[in-house]
Tab-separated table of C-alpha atoms in Angstrom:
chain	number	residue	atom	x	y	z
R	928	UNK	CA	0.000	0.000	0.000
R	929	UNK	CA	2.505	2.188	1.226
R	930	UNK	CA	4.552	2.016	-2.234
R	931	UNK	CA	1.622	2.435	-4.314
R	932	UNK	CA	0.766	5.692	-2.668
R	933	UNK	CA	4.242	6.763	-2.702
R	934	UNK	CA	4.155	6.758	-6.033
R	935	UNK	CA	0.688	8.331	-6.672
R	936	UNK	CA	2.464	11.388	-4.462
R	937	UNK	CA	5.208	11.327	-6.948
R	938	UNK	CA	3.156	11.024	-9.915
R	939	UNK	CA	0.547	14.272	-8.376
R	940	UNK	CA	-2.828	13.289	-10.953
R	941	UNK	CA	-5.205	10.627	-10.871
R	942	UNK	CA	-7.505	11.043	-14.075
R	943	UNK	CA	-10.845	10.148	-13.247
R	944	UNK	CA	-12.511	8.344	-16.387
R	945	UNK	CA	-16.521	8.260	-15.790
R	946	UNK	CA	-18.110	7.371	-19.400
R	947	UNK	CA	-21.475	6.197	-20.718
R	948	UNK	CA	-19.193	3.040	-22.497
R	949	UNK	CA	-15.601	1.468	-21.847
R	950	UNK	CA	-15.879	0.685	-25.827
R	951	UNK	CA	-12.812	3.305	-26.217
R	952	UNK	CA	-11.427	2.734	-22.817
R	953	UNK	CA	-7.964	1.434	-24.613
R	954	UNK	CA	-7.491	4.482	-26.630
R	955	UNK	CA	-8.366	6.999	-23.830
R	956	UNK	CA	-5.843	5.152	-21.740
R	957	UNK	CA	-3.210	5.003	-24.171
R	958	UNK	CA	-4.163	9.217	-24.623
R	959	UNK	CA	-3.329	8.900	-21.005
R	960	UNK	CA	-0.417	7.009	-21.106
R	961	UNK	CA	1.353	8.806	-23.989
R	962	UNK	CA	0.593	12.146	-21.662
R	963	UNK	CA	2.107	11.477	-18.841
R	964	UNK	CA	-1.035	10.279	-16.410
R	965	UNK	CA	0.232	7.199	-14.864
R	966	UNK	CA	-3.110	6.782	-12.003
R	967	UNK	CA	-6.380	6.248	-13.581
R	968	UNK	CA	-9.691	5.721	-11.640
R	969	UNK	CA	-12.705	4.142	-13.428
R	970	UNK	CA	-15.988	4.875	-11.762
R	971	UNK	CA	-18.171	2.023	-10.994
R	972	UNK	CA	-21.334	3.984	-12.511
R	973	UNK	CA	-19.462	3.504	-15.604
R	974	UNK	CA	-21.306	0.384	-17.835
R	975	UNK	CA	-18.667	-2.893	-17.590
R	976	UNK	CA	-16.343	-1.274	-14.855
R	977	UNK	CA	-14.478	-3.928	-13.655
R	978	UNK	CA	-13.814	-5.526	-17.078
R	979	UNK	CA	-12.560	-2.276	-17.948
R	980	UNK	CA	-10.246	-2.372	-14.891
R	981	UNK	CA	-8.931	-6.118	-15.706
R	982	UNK	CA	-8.435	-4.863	-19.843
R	983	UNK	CA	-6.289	-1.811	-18.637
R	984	UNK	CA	-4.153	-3.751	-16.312
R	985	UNK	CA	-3.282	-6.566	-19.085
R	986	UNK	CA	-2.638	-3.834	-21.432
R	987	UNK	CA	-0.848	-1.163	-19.174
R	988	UNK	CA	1.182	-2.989	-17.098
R	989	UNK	CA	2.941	0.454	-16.312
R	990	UNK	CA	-0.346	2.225	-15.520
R	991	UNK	CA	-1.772	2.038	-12.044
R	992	UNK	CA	-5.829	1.447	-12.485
R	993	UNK	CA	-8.338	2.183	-9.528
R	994	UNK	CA	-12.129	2.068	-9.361
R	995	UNK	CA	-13.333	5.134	-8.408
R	996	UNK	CA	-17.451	5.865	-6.900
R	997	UNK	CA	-17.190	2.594	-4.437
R	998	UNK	CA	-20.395	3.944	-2.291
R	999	UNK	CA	-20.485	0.725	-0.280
R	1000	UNK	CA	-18.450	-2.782	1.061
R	1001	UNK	CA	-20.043	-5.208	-1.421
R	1002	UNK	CA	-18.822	-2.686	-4.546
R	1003	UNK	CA	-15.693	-2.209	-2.877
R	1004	UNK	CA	-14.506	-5.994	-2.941
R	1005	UNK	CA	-15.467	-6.956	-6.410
R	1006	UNK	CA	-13.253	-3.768	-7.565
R	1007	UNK	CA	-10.515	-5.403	-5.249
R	1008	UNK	CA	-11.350	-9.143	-6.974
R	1009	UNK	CA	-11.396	-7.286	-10.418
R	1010	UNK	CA	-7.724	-6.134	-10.238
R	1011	UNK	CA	-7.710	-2.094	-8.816
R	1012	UNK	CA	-5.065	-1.445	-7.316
R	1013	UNK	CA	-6.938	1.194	-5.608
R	1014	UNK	CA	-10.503	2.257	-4.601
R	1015	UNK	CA	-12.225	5.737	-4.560
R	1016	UNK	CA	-15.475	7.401	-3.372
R	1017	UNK	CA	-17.225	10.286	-2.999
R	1018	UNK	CA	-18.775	9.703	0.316
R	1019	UNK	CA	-17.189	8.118	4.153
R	1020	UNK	CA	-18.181	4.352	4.659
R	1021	UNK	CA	-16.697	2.726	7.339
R	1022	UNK	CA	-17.547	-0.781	5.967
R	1023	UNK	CA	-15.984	0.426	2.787
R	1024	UNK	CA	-13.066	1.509	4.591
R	1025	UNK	CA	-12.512	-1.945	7.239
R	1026	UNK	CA	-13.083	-3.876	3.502
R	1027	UNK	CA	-10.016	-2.336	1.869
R	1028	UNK	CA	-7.919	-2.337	4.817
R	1029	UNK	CA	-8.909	-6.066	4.679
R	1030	UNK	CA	-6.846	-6.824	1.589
R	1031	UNK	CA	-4.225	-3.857	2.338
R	1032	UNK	CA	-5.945	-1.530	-0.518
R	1033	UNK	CA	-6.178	2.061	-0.213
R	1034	UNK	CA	-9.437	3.410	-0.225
R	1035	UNK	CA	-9.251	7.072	-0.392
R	1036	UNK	CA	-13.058	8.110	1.370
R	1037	UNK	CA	-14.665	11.220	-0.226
R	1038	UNK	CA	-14.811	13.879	2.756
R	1039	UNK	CA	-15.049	17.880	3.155
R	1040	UNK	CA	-15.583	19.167	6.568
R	1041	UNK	CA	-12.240	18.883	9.812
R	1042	UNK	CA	-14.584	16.438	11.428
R	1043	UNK	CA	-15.126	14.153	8.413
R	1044	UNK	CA	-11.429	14.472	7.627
R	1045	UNK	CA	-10.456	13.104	10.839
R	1046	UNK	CA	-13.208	10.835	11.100
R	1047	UNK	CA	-11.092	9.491	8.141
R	1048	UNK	CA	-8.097	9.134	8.899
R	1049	UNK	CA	-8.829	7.696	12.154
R	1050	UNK	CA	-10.316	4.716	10.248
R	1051	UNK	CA	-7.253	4.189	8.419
R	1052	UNK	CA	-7.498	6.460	5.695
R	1053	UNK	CA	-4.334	6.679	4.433
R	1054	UNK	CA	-5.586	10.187	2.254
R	1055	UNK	CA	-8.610	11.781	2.229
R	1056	UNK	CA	-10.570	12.987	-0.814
R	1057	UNK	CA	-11.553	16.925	-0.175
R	1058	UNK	CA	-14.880	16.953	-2.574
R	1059	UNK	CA	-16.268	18.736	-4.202
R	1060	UNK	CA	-13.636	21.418	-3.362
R	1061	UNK	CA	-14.646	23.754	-6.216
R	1062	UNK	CA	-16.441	26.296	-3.716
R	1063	UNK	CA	-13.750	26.341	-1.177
R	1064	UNK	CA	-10.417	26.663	-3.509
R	1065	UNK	CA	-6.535	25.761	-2.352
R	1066	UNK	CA	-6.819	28.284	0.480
R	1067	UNK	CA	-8.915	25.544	2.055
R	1068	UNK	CA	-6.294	22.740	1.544
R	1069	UNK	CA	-3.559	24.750	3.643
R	1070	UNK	CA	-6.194	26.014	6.245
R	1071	UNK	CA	-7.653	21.807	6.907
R	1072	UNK	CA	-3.414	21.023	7.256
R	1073	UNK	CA	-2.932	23.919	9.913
R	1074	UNK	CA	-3.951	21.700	12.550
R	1075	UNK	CA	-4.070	18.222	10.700
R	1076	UNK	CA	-0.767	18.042	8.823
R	1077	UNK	CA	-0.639	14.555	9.107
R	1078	UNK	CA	-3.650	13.880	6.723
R	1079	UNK	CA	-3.199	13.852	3.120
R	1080	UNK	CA	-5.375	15.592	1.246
R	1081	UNK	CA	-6.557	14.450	-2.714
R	1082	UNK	CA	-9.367	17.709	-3.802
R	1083	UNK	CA	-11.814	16.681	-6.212
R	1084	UNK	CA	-14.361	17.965	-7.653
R	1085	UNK	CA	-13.102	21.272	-9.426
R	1086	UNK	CA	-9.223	20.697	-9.973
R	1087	UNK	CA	-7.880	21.592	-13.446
R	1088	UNK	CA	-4.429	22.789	-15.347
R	1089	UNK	CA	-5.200	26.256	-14.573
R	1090	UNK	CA	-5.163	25.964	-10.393
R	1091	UNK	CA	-3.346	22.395	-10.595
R	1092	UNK	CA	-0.109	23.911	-9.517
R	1093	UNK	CA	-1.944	26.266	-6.461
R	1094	UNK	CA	-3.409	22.799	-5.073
R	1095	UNK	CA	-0.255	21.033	-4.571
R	1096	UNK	CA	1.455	24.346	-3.546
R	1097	UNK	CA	-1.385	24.167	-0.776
R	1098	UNK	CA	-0.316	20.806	0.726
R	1099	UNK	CA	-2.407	18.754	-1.500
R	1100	UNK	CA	-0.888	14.637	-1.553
R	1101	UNK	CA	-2.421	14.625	-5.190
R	1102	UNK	CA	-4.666	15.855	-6.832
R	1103	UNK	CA	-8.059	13.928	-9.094
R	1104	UNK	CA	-9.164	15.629	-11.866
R	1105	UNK	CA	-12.187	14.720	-14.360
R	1106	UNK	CA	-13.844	15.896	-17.058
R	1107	UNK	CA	-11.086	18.711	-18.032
R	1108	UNK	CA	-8.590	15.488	-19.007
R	1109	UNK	CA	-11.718	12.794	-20.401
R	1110	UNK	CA	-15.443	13.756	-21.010
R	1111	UNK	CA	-17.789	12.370	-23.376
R	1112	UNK	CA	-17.432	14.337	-25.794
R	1113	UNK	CA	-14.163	14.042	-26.675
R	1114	UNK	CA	-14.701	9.853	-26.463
R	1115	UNK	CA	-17.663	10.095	-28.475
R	1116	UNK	CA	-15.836	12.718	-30.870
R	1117	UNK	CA	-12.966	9.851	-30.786
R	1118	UNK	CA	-10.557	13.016	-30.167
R	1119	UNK	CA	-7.858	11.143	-28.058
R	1120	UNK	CA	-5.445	13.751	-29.916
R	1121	UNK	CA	-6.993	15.871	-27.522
R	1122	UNK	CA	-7.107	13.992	-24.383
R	1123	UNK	CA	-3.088	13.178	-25.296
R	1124	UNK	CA	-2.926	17.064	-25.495
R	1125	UNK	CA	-4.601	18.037	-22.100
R	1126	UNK	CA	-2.785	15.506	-20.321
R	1127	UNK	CA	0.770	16.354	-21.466
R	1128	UNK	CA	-0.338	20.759	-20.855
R	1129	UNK	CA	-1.244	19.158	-17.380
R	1130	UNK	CA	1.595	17.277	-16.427
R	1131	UNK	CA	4.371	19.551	-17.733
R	1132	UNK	CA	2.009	22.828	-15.281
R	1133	UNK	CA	2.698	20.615	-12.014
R	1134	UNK	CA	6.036	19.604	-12.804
C-alpha cells in the first residue's frame, strides 16, 4: 500500500474516467499514457467497470488502475477481486473503509468538513478525498493542514491545469481531476489527440 501511494504522491494526478461506455477505454488510456497520467480511476457507474479495470491492467502494465465511486463494502470488494489497485469514493463508509484495509488496498473516502477528515483518517485512511472542493479553492487545503498536517489531502471535484499547480502548492498529496482530461465528448468525438494534449499541458504545469 505504502509504495503504491508513494508513487501516486510522486506522480501528483489521478484522471478520473466516468463514461457512458468502456468501448474506447484502450485508446483513452493510451491518450493517457502517452501524456504522462500514470493513475487512472474508473468509476463504478461507468457500464462494464471492472472488465474495464482487468483490460487496462493486461494492457498497461505500467499504468496504475483504480475504481473510483465505491459507495459501499459489497462494490468495494469486487473492484478489489477485479484487479484495482486502488478504490475511490465520494462519500465516508466505514464498511468500505474496514473492507479495503482487509486486503491492504487504499481506499481514499470522499470527505469535506475537519470532522469528516479526521473521522477518516482515524479509520485508516491513508488520504482523504476533499470533494467537491470547487467552492472552497486551495486556500482551504492549507487552512484543513494547519492543525491536521498529518492527513493527506486528494481535492476533487473542481481541480484543473489552470489551479493544478496552487493545489499542490497548498499541501495537497495529489490531486483527481475529471472531465477537463476525459469527457464524453471528446470519447464520443474519438478526439484522443486531444485527451493526449490536455494531459501532457497538465503534467508539464505541475512539474
Amino acid at each position: 500500500m505504502q509504495k503504491l501511494l508513494q508513487k501516486m504522491k510522486q506522480e501528483k494526478v489521478v484522471s478520473i474516467i466516468r463514461c457512458n461506455s468502456t468501448n474506447e477505454l484502450d485508446e483513452v488510456v493510451s491518450a493517457l499514457y502517452d501524456g504522462g497520467i500514470r493513475f487512472v480511476e474508473i468509476t463504478m457507474n461507468t457500464p462494464n467497470a471492472l472488465q474495464g479495470i482487468e483490460m487496462i491492467r493486461l494492457k498497461f502494465p505500467d499504468m496504475m488502475v483504480g475504481a473510483g465511486t465505491v459507495l459501499d463494502t459489497e462494490t468495494a470488494r469486487l473492484a478489489i477481486l477485479s484487479g484495482a489497485s486502488f478504490l475511490l469514493a465520494p462519500t465516508l463508509n466505514e464498511g468500505s473503509m474496514i473492507m479495503a484495509n482487509r486486503y491492504n488496498i487504499p481506499l481514499i473516502p470522499g470527505v469535506l468538513t475537519p470532522t469528516e477528515i479526521l473521522r477518516a483518517y482515524e479509520l485508516g485512511a491513508q488520504v482523504v478525498k476533499v470533494f467537491p472542493i470547487r467552492a472552497f479553492g486551495p486556500q482551504y487545503i492549507k487552512d484543513i493542514k494547519g492543525p491536521m498536517p498529518y492527513v493527506n489531502i486528494m481535492p476533487v471535484g473542481g481541480v484543473d491545469i489552470h489551479n493544478a499547480k496552487e493545489y499542490l502548492d497548498h499541501g495537497s498529496f495529489a490531486l483527481g481531476i475529471g472531465s477537463t482530461l476525459v469527457n464524453d465528448r471528446l470519447i464520443v468525438e474519438k478526439n484522443f489527440t486531444e485527451i493526449y494534449n490536455r494531459a501532457k499541458k497538465l503534467v508539464e504545469a505541475i512539474r
